[in-house]
Amino acid sequence: MATQVTFSEVKNNGLGYWGVLGFFGLLVLGGVFAFLHMHEGHYTTGMNNQVVWGIPHVFAIFLIVAASGAANIATIGTVFGQDVYKPQGRLSLALAGSLLFGGLVVLLLDLGSLGHVIEMAKGALNFKSIFAWNMILYSGFLLIITLYNWTMMDRRKIAKKLYKPLGIVNMAWRFMLTMGTGSIFGFLVARQYYDAAILAPLFIVSSYVFGTAIYSLVLMASFKLTGRDLGDIVLNRLRNSMAVYLVLVLFFEMTRHLTNLYATEHHAVEAYILTGDSIFTSLFWYGQIILGSLVPMFLVWCRFFKNNRLAHVTAAVLAVIGGMIQIYVILIGGQSFPLILFPNAEVSSAFFDGVNNAYTATMSEYLLGIGGVGLAVALVIVGMKGLRLLPTSLADDVIDPLNLEKK
Amino acid sequence: MSDINSYRRKFLGGLAGTAAVATVAPGVFLREVQAKPAGEAVSEKVRWGMLIDINKLDDGGDACIEACKKEHGWGNDPKSNDAQQAQWIRKVKVTEKMTGHEVTLPVMCQHCETAPCVDVCPTGASMKRADGIVQVNKHICIGCRYCMMACPYKARSFVHETIVDQRPDTPRGKGTVESCNMCVNRVDEGKNPACVDAAPQAMLFGDLNDDDSPISQALKKFGGTQIRADLGLNTGVRYWGI
């Protein structure tokens, strides 16, 4: 079965390869330009003392969460023994590492005092902070997936021996990593829209959606551009699992909002997000729920679109957009709603107390975030050239020569 | 008797009692703890705190805010817009929805005993001194702003631009977070915070760990309201009149 699969580097040397790499390289350059501009001080951005995290953080969190989900493809192959997924492990892990790296770079470059990060290396770490834990979880994840990928690519006995244990470690680590990222918000006791433990599992299931969607797009694009066969068995598994993950996200979102609606203290913020006249209400319903969840589910499960790759690509793109919107609504929407200093009272001040905080991102913030995406994809493209990440074929007869899979 | 009259009687009586034990001359409060000698470690035997009687603040706290600006040099960062300006202390108007009852009070860092900003800071830059003063170590603050997300009082500000002409005792750095530090520079010299000196008729500063201190006695006798007491943070700043 899948053991027949062979791997090869990307051989293309023409304009195609360098053109694609160059495009994403340009995005990285845009990010560098944005960083230099923002280095003047954050007054150049739309972020302020009310909305302290902005678009760069939306991109960074999205990429980091997606990284965990992208590595899930490898997990399914290794830990759950699904042969269809096994040949996809290398690309899955390479993509996961790249997405994480891209996200972390965005996060780092947005810091107010980047130079002080060296103090953390010198031991300035507060282990009560989920941020500090995340630094360890992210670094550890990069190390684990590097080793894990090595066990897939090396033919030595020791590598084969470590393959499954590392797959299990990777899965457990991903759980902690995504929960840690979700907990960044879960631990904010005073913010009405956060402060809920359910954000941790919500981020886990969201990671599956983001990661699977991005992985599908990268897989299809790389196979198309390098002239490799990609069969419906692989794609149908991916698209169906993505749709199932979307259902899980909707379930956790529903639970989160219903739980909040049960508590009077959260009524105002829920009304603000779910029924208000702010941008967040439109983004939540039209962006995340309809465009980012229901439409992709329809495109996946409608019989009319069976084996339709355009429908799959569209569904994946919409799931990615929906995911970005989801993070935006949580992150920016949650900050936009004012802190409650005095319950049952209206407050006002010269420091924007009691008002819904406005936030308009500047071009440099978008460029920084997009630069992170560019960096992630560029790293994968370079990786495909230098390493044997891509199977030479994932055609149905290669994946399933005995025709055991029902199409 | 209305609540307000009852409160006024309690407060005037309390202040008279407090003043009797604490003043040597009208308007001059004795400090219960002397200046800390330079080089001596901060002691956890002390917990600095503040009591604010908002009914005695005729201007709602404007004088305090001006004194704080003057002491620490914030509030006029030329390149930052209104939403990006730092705000170490601000005047908040509170109107109860049902009754329409209005009060105005100054809000700054509440110097929580279990400060969320300290918990979330990845580097430990957001720290609480042994004497209860919560502040930011600018040398290791990476400017992630997580503490600003965590603070229930919106007491923290991020410096959005390069700062020139800084006060010698209050270094402010672009890309770091800052907030009321209870005028730690003055406290270590045995002085009151600037805001307290600007409104001595309404603010009392002292050692909450010392049962005999005027602030402890006043709080023991009449209590003191914490903002968001439901969060259980045991704030070092307490109010009368909310």
XYZ file of C-alpha atoms in Angstrom:
649
model
C 0.000 0.000 0.000
C 1.411 3.363 0.972
C 4.856 1.871 1.469
C 5.249 1.989 -2.300
C 5.417 5.768 -2.206
C 8.733 7.362 -3.126
C 9.799 10.936 -2.511
C 11.766 13.485 -4.486
C 12.885 17.070 -4.272
C 11.311 19.681 -6.482
C 13.354 19.471 -9.667
C 11.936 22.527 -11.426
C 14.579 25.157 -11.983
C 12.710 27.365 -14.342
C 10.826 30.576 -13.893
C 7.951 28.648 -12.368
C 9.791 27.706 -9.181
C 11.713 30.922 -8.767
C 8.690 32.966 -9.745
C 6.568 31.403 -7.003
C 9.391 31.671 -4.486
C 10.035 35.256 -5.592
C 6.387 36.164 -5.036
C 6.433 34.952 -1.463
C 9.873 36.489 -1.032
C 8.340 39.832 -1.963
C 5.762 39.366 0.777
C 8.633 38.779 3.197
C 10.301 41.978 1.982
C 7.048 43.817 2.608
C 7.106 42.455 6.142
C 10.681 43.620 6.648
C 9.756 47.076 5.389
C 6.781 47.145 7.766
C 8.991 46.116 10.686
C 11.479 48.883 9.972
C 8.621 51.361 9.759
C 7.039 50.163 12.985
C 10.420 50.212 14.676
C 10.003 53.995 14.873
C 7.469 53.283 17.546
C 3.993 51.871 17.647
C 2.515 55.325 17.082
C 2.862 54.385 13.402
C 0.258 51.659 13.882
C -3.441 51.615 14.615
C -2.801 49.821 17.894
C -3.128 51.924 21.011
C -3.553 51.747 24.752
C -7.111 50.446 24.400
C -6.677 47.907 21.619
C -3.186 46.753 22.444
C -2.985 43.747 20.153
C -3.863 44.211 16.507
C -3.616 42.712 13.058
C -0.042 41.402 13.481
C -1.287 39.343 16.411
C -4.242 38.063 14.395
C -1.822 36.775 11.769
C 0.643 35.456 14.330
C -1.939 33.574 16.373
C -3.571 32.227 13.240
C -0.240 30.929 11.917
C 0.758 29.386 15.233
C -2.585 27.661 15.672
C -2.554 26.528 12.035
C 0.921 25.070 12.537
C -0.384 22.672 15.136
C -3.212 21.643 12.828
C -0.905 21.136 9.855
C 1.125 18.656 11.891
C -2.077 16.746 12.575
C -1.817 15.141 9.130
C 1.394 13.425 10.236
C -0.207 12.434 13.531
C -3.086 10.662 11.830
C -0.592 8.625 9.813
C 1.771 7.779 12.638
C -0.363 7.530 15.743
C -3.598 6.308 14.206
C -1.933 4.192 11.554
C -3.840 5.632 8.605
C -1.819 4.596 5.562
C -3.287 7.314 3.354
C -1.736 9.943 5.578
C 1.664 8.339 6.123
C 3.311 9.581 2.905
C 2.064 13.061 3.694
C 3.852 13.265 7.023
C 6.989 14.970 5.740
C 5.167 17.812 4.039
C 2.786 18.111 6.968
C 5.636 18.616 9.430
C 7.628 20.905 7.168
C 4.552 23.064 6.734
C 3.850 23.019 10.464
C 7.369 24.175 11.282
C 7.240 26.895 8.664
C 3.859 28.196 9.795
C 5.009 28.276 13.391
C 8.212 30.058 12.481
C 6.312 32.597 10.373
C 3.894 33.273 13.218
C 6.619 33.600 15.815
C 8.575 36.030 13.669
C 5.508 38.253 13.350
C 4.934 38.066 17.087
C 8.568 38.897 17.817
C 8.789 41.756 15.340
C 5.738 43.390 16.855
C 7.286 43.502 20.316
C 7.944 46.965 21.642
C 11.433 46.110 22.836
C 12.712 43.271 20.719
C 16.229 43.707 22.090
C 15.057 42.794 25.576
C 14.128 39.294 24.434
C 17.754 38.356 25.082
C 16.975 38.798 28.783
C 14.653 35.810 28.511
C 17.515 33.701 27.236
C 19.493 34.870 30.243
C 16.825 33.489 32.501
C 14.259 36.256 32.844
C 11.303 33.886 32.649
C 8.178 33.927 34.756
C 6.795 30.424 34.815
C 3.438 31.572 36.077
C 2.949 33.206 32.696
C 1.353 31.175 29.931
C 3.403 33.331 27.538
C 6.619 31.998 29.031
C 5.285 28.460 28.794
C 4.358 29.095 25.192
C 7.925 30.135 24.387
C 9.023 26.733 25.648
C 6.157 24.938 23.925
C 6.888 26.631 20.598
C 10.640 25.997 20.738
C 10.026 22.418 21.818
C 7.565 21.917 18.986
C 10.140 23.028 16.420
C 12.653 20.597 17.876
C 10.179 17.724 18.031
C 8.920 18.082 14.475
C 12.492 18.318 13.202
C 13.370 15.043 14.904
C 10.032 13.516 13.928
C 10.587 14.431 10.286
C 14.057 12.960 10.507
C 12.591 9.640 11.596
C 10.484 9.707 8.458
C 13.347 10.595 6.141
C 16.221 8.546 7.520
C 16.397 4.849 6.665
C 18.501 3.885 9.669
C 17.062 1.526 12.236
C 17.200 4.071 15.033
C 15.037 6.426 12.993
C 12.465 3.754 12.329
C 12.449 2.882 16.013
C 11.781 6.441 17.070
C 9.134 7.128 14.431
C 6.070 6.150 16.421
C 7.231 7.386 19.846
C 8.034 10.763 18.368
C 4.684 10.809 16.610
C 2.973 10.326 19.963
C 5.149 12.924 21.675
C 4.372 15.331 18.846
C 0.651 14.768 19.236
C 0.731 15.334 22.977
C 2.952 18.389 22.565
C 0.582 19.852 19.975
C -2.297 19.470 22.380
C -0.421 21.451 24.993
C 0.790 24.009 22.479
C -2.637 24.817 21.091
C -4.207 24.806 24.519
C -1.432 27.133 25.641
C -2.204 29.500 22.805
C -5.918 29.416 23.591
C -5.137 29.919 27.243
C -3.504 33.265 26.466
C -7.075 34.487 26.396
C -8.538 32.002 28.817
C -6.459 33.406 31.651
C -7.538 37.021 31.238
C -9.934 37.215 34.154
C -11.066 40.781 33.682
C -11.930 40.697 29.982
C -15.575 39.920 29.439
C -15.121 38.112 26.135
C -12.222 35.935 27.298
C -11.738 34.327 30.697
C -13.199 30.993 29.662
C -11.469 27.633 29.781
C -13.382 26.551 26.700
C -11.101 28.754 24.618
C -8.369 26.134 24.989
C -10.287 23.242 23.339
C -11.832 25.696 20.883
C -8.334 26.585 19.724
C -7.477 22.907 19.389
C -10.350 22.151 17.032
C -9.810 25.429 15.202
C -6.202 24.401 14.649
C -7.406 21.299 12.829
C -9.508 23.415 10.488
C -6.799 25.998 9.783
C -4.047 23.407 9.440
C -5.982 21.012 7.240
C -7.189 23.827 4.983
C -3.732 25.303 4.512
C -2.166 21.889 4.091
C -4.705 20.985 1.387
C -3.943 24.176 -0.499
C -0.167 23.686 -0.264
C -0.461 20.036 -1.271
C -2.638 20.763 -4.289
C -0.546 23.733 -5.415
C 2.786 21.947 -5.050
C 1.580 18.823 -6.852
C 0.040 20.885 -9.625
C 3.126 23.059 -10.102
C 5.552 20.145 -10.029
C 3.452 17.905 -12.269
C 2.764 15.183 -9.689
C -0.322 13.026 -9.551
C -2.708 13.656 -6.701
C -5.640 11.294 -6.427
C -9.105 11.750 -5.022
C -8.523 9.343 -2.134
C -6.081 11.710 -0.448
C -8.087 14.812 -1.220
C -11.403 13.365 -0.123
C -9.928 12.371 3.217
C -8.628 15.895 3.675
C -11.779 17.667 2.636
C -14.048 15.463 4.706
C -11.914 15.788 7.806
C -11.824 19.565 7.354
C -15.610 19.663 7.243
C -15.864 17.507 10.377
C -13.448 19.853 12.149
C -15.613 22.785 11.082
C -18.591 21.124 12.766
C -16.534 20.713 15.932
C -15.551 24.398 15.878
C -19.200 25.373 15.480
C -20.091 23.133 18.404
C -17.483 24.689 20.675
C -18.415 28.206 19.527
C -22.060 27.503 20.252
C -21.244 26.099 23.661
C -19.045 29.076 24.448
C -21.675 31.619 23.531
C -24.548 29.768 25.170
C -22.542 29.423 28.376
C -21.815 33.126 28.301
C -25.445 33.916 27.650
C -26.388 32.040 30.793
C -24.342 34.474 32.897
C -25.851 37.919 33.235
C -22.457 39.555 33.546
C -21.637 38.463 29.989
C -24.905 39.532 28.367
C -23.584 42.899 27.280
C -20.495 41.576 25.543
C -22.437 38.767 23.884
C -24.984 41.280 22.634
C -22.130 43.439 21.365
C -20.583 40.616 19.346
C -23.692 38.676 18.316
C -26.337 41.317 17.795
C -24.624 44.691 17.850
C -24.152 47.065 14.967
C -20.380 46.833 15.078
C -18.205 45.282 12.404
C -17.678 42.290 14.677
C -21.294 41.167 14.421
C -21.146 41.096 10.622
C -17.754 39.448 10.684
C -18.925 36.788 13.112
C -22.132 35.815 11.328
C -21.329 36.455 7.684
C -17.578 35.896 7.869
C -16.915 33.134 10.370
C -20.203 31.255 10.501
C -21.625 31.493 6.986
C -18.686 32.123 4.670
C -16.021 30.440 6.765
C -17.965 27.440 8.061
C -21.328 26.671 6.445
C -20.308 27.368 2.850
C -17.151 25.226 3.049
C -19.167 22.434 4.664
C -21.668 22.657 1.822
C -18.866 22.618 -0.759
C -17.414 19.515 0.838
C -20.561 17.552 1.471
C -22.775 18.534 -1.461
C -22.855 15.489 -3.781
C -22.791 17.794 -6.753
C -19.220 18.790 -5.874
C -17.907 15.258 -5.338
C -14.269 15.046 -6.431
C -14.493 18.666 -7.580
C -11.109 20.218 -6.865
C -12.204 23.763 -7.466
C -14.853 23.267 -4.793
C -12.195 21.829 -2.480
C -9.836 24.762 -3.076
C -12.684 27.224 -2.557
C -13.747 25.480 0.639
C -10.184 25.514 1.971
C -9.662 29.186 1.084
C -12.967 30.098 2.746
C -12.043 28.076 5.827
C -8.757 29.984 6.047
C -10.533 33.332 5.665
C -13.150 32.239 8.198
C -10.379 31.236 10.577
C -8.662 34.603 10.287
C -12.012 36.265 10.946
C -12.581 34.019 13.939
C -9.272 35.097 15.470
C -9.992 38.728 14.572
C -13.378 38.699 16.284
C -11.971 37.036 19.398
C -8.875 39.197 19.578
C -9.997 42.626 18.400
C -13.677 42.255 19.279
C -12.770 41.162 22.784
C -10.556 44.212 23.285
C -13.011 46.557 21.651
C -15.553 45.873 24.377
C -14.765 48.075 27.371
C -13.568 46.733 30.697
C -16.239 46.660 33.364
C -14.921 48.714 36.274
C -18.277 49.128 37.947
C -21.030 46.622 37.156
C -24.484 48.189 36.786
C -22.991 51.613 36.161
C -22.006 53.669 33.178
C -18.490 54.989 33.214
C -16.722 57.648 31.209
C -13.294 59.251 31.248
C -10.713 60.955 29.095
C -9.124 57.511 28.667
C -11.947 55.846 26.737
C -13.579 54.175 29.702
C -17.012 52.788 28.942
C -16.780 53.175 25.168
C -16.371 50.574 22.466
C -12.786 50.986 21.399
C -12.072 51.640 17.753
C -9.222 50.029 15.889
C -8.147 50.568 12.312
C -5.055 48.685 11.262
C -2.459 50.500 9.210
C -0.837 49.171 6.066
C 2.357 48.338 7.932
C 0.480 46.041 10.299
C -1.061 44.158 7.400
C 2.296 43.983 5.655
C 3.964 42.567 8.758
C 1.299 39.900 9.134
C 1.299 39.011 5.436
C 5.091 38.944 5.583
C 4.789 36.168 8.158
C 2.560 34.203 5.792
C 5.036 34.833 2.984
C 7.905 33.650 5.162
C 6.060 30.473 6.121
C 5.222 29.559 2.537
C 8.674 30.557 1.243
C 10.294 28.263 3.814
C 8.137 25.369 2.649
C 9.021 26.072 -0.983
C 12.728 26.143 -0.146
C 12.295 22.998 1.936
C 10.705 21.186 -0.991
C 13.721 22.031 -3.107
C 16.308 20.922 -0.589
C 14.589 17.954 0.985
C 12.540 15.057 -0.227
C 9.313 16.271 1.262
C 6.963 15.603 -1.612
C 5.873 12.125 -2.672
C 6.483 11.585 -6.371
C 2.873 10.568 -6.643
C -0.204 10.394 -4.464
C -2.347 8.965 -7.221
C -5.108 6.634 -6.122
C -3.364 3.516 -7.452
C -0.186 4.424 -5.556
C -1.980 5.138 -2.319
C -4.353 2.231 -2.635
C -3.053 -0.310 -5.150
C -5.432 -2.960 -3.894
C -8.349 -0.622 -4.313
C -9.426 -1.035 -0.704
C -10.592 2.556 -0.335
C -14.105 3.329 -1.366
C -14.126 6.266 -3.685
C -30.761 59.503 57.824
C -29.648 59.180 54.235
C -26.748 56.969 53.350
C -24.726 59.984 52.316
C -25.263 61.805 55.614
C -24.507 58.653 57.498
C -21.386 58.217 55.435
C -20.321 61.847 55.974
C -20.692 61.500 59.688
C -18.681 58.333 59.684
C -16.000 59.816 57.509
C -15.636 63.086 59.402
C -15.528 61.212 62.647
C -13.027 58.780 61.259
C -10.837 61.458 59.815
C -10.908 63.358 63.079
C -9.857 60.232 64.926
C -7.204 59.478 62.384
C -5.937 63.026 62.445
C -5.781 62.983 66.215
C -3.301 60.152 66.196
C -1.449 61.155 63.090
C -1.049 64.901 62.880
C 1.382 67.163 64.608
C 0.065 70.241 62.913
C -3.012 70.853 60.749
C -2.600 69.248 57.349
C 0.672 67.548 58.179
C 0.539 63.774 58.543
C 3.133 61.812 60.386
C 4.630 59.031 58.353
C 4.771 55.795 60.190
C 7.787 54.481 58.295
C 10.978 56.377 57.728
C 12.870 56.732 54.488
C 14.521 53.537 53.360
C 18.308 53.903 53.371
C 19.753 53.478 49.884
C 21.100 49.966 49.467
C 18.725 48.466 51.974
C 16.424 45.838 50.540
C 12.726 46.539 50.369
C 10.982 44.793 53.225
C 7.847 42.713 53.016
C 7.042 43.794 56.537
C 5.606 46.885 54.902
C 2.727 46.982 52.463
C 2.169 50.420 51.062
C -1.389 51.403 50.388
C -3.576 54.358 49.702
C -7.007 55.442 50.854
C -8.942 57.933 48.768
C -12.041 59.705 50.022
C -13.621 60.739 46.757
C -16.111 63.065 48.473
C -13.199 65.176 49.596
C -11.816 65.472 46.103
C -13.481 68.703 45.027
C -11.978 68.497 41.575
C -12.600 64.766 41.173
C -8.871 64.170 41.129
C -7.625 66.743 38.624
C -4.930 67.992 40.985
C -3.708 64.444 41.520
C -3.516 63.842 37.803
C -1.564 67.057 37.222
C 0.822 66.227 40.061
C 1.384 62.762 38.606
C 2.059 64.165 35.143
C 4.512 66.641 36.597
C 6.264 63.990 38.648
C 6.542 61.363 35.929
C 6.368 63.355 32.708
C 3.621 61.488 30.870
C 0.596 62.703 28.963
C 2.095 64.704 26.162
C 3.826 62.344 23.795
C 3.810 64.414 20.593
C 3.548 61.692 17.979
C 0.986 59.527 19.728
C -2.724 60.050 19.143
C -5.237 60.380 21.967
C -5.783 56.647 22.239
C -2.030 56.055 22.279
C -1.192 58.580 24.999
C -0.042 57.156 28.282
C -2.396 57.506 31.220
C -1.001 56.677 34.628
C -4.008 58.032 36.478
C -7.355 59.185 35.125
C -10.598 60.648 36.335
C -13.515 58.276 35.877
C -17.129 59.365 36.133
C -19.426 56.605 37.354
C -23.183 56.828 36.956
C -25.265 54.099 38.476
C -27.754 52.952 35.886
C -30.824 52.576 38.098
C -30.477 55.539 40.435
C -28.475 57.933 38.303
C -26.176 58.488 41.281
C -22.919 59.985 40.049
C -19.457 59.883 41.513
C -16.077 60.816 40.130
C -12.883 59.163 41.217
C -9.254 58.882 40.192
C -8.285 55.431 38.940
C -4.722 54.239 38.654
C -2.825 51.012 39.285
C -4.548 49.465 42.274
C -1.354 47.692 43.415
C -3.058 44.327 43.788
C -1.688 41.770 46.190
C -2.174 39.090 43.534
C -1.699 41.213 40.451
C -2.835 39.671 37.128
C -0.239 41.787 35.317
C 2.508 40.139 37.358
C 1.128 36.663 36.725
C 0.995 36.980 32.949
C 4.289 38.778 32.285
C 6.602 36.338 30.478
C 9.826 37.913 31.680
C 8.964 39.022 35.180
C 9.294 42.669 34.165
C 5.857 43.321 35.563
C 6.669 42.829 39.213
C 5.505 43.472 42.732
C 8.043 44.734 45.203
C 8.175 43.148 48.618
C 6.453 46.254 49.965
C 3.454 45.754 47.653
C 4.256 48.341 45.008
C 3.501 46.983 41.538
C 5.645 48.380 38.758
C 7.462 47.540 35.525
C 11.156 46.776 35.232
C 11.855 48.614 31.968
C 15.141 46.792 31.484
C 13.489 43.447 30.832
C 10.058 44.516 29.545
C 9.841 43.181 25.980
C 6.759 45.238 25.168
C 4.399 42.312 24.554
C 1.519 44.177 26.278
C 0.103 41.012 27.822
C -0.042 42.822 31.166
C -2.237 45.463 29.555
C -4.594 42.728 28.409
C -4.650 41.287 31.908
C -5.090 44.415 34.025
C -8.736 44.762 35.111
C -8.286 48.496 35.724
C -6.775 49.546 32.396
C -4.008 51.024 34.476
C -1.189 50.196 32.121
C 0.061 52.194 29.151
C 2.439 51.358 26.345
C 4.944 53.976 25.231
C 4.385 54.380 21.512
C 7.342 56.632 20.657
C 10.823 57.701 21.654
C 10.644 59.875 24.740
C 12.905 62.873 25.270
C 13.349 65.125 28.317
C 12.471 62.404 30.772
C 12.296 62.922 34.486
C 15.486 61.647 36.118
C 13.550 59.501 38.604
C 11.070 58.153 36.078
C 12.703 56.567 33.062
C 10.161 55.997 30.298
C 11.152 53.883 27.348
C 9.713 53.487 23.869
C 8.251 50.046 23.464
C 7.848 49.314 27.152
C 4.827 49.350 29.400
C 4.401 51.697 32.333
C 1.921 52.572 35.037
C 1.527 54.229 38.408
C 4.368 53.028 40.610
C 3.052 54.755 43.706
C 5.919 57.205 43.202
C 8.360 54.574 44.339
C 11.178 57.099 43.988
C 9.526 59.389 46.511
C 8.385 56.619 48.833
C 11.927 55.297 49.152
C 12.986 58.784 50.182
C 10.355 58.856 52.858
C 7.944 61.100 50.987
C 4.323 60.662 50.001
C 3.321 59.880 46.428
C 2.837 63.062 44.419
C -0.931 62.589 44.121
C -1.299 62.274 47.870
C 0.574 65.492 48.439
C -1.632 67.165 45.821
C -4.812 66.207 47.666
C -3.876 65.660 51.320
C -7.439 66.405 52.440
C -8.700 63.342 50.609
C -5.859 60.870 50.352
C -3.993 58.909 52.948
C -0.852 56.954 52.245
C 0.718 54.463 54.587
C 1.605 50.982 55.698
C -1.299 48.552 55.509
C 0.670 45.960 57.472
C 1.082 48.253 60.446
C -2.050 47.997 62.596
C -1.248 51.322 64.203
C -0.781 53.286 61.001
C -3.452 55.915 60.299
C -4.474 54.204 57.081
C -4.878 50.828 58.794
C -6.839 52.390 61.603
C -9.088 54.277 59.229
C -9.700 51.164 57.147
C -10.296 49.032 60.205
C -12.846 51.446 61.539
C -14.737 52.313 58.364
C -13.631 49.810 55.763
C -12.659 50.774 52.265
C -14.087 49.819 48.907
C -12.015 48.003 46.314
C -12.797 48.415 42.637
C -13.780 45.003 41.263
C -13.496 43.431 44.694
C -15.168 40.391 43.126
C -11.870 39.522 41.448
C -10.310 38.922 44.842
C -7.123 40.826 44.063
C -6.854 42.522 47.471
C -5.940 45.921 46.122
C -3.596 48.304 47.874
C -5.729 51.267 46.844
C -9.041 51.647 48.654
C -11.810 54.190 48.313
C -14.358 55.907 50.483
C -17.486 57.278 48.883
C -18.061 54.848 46.023
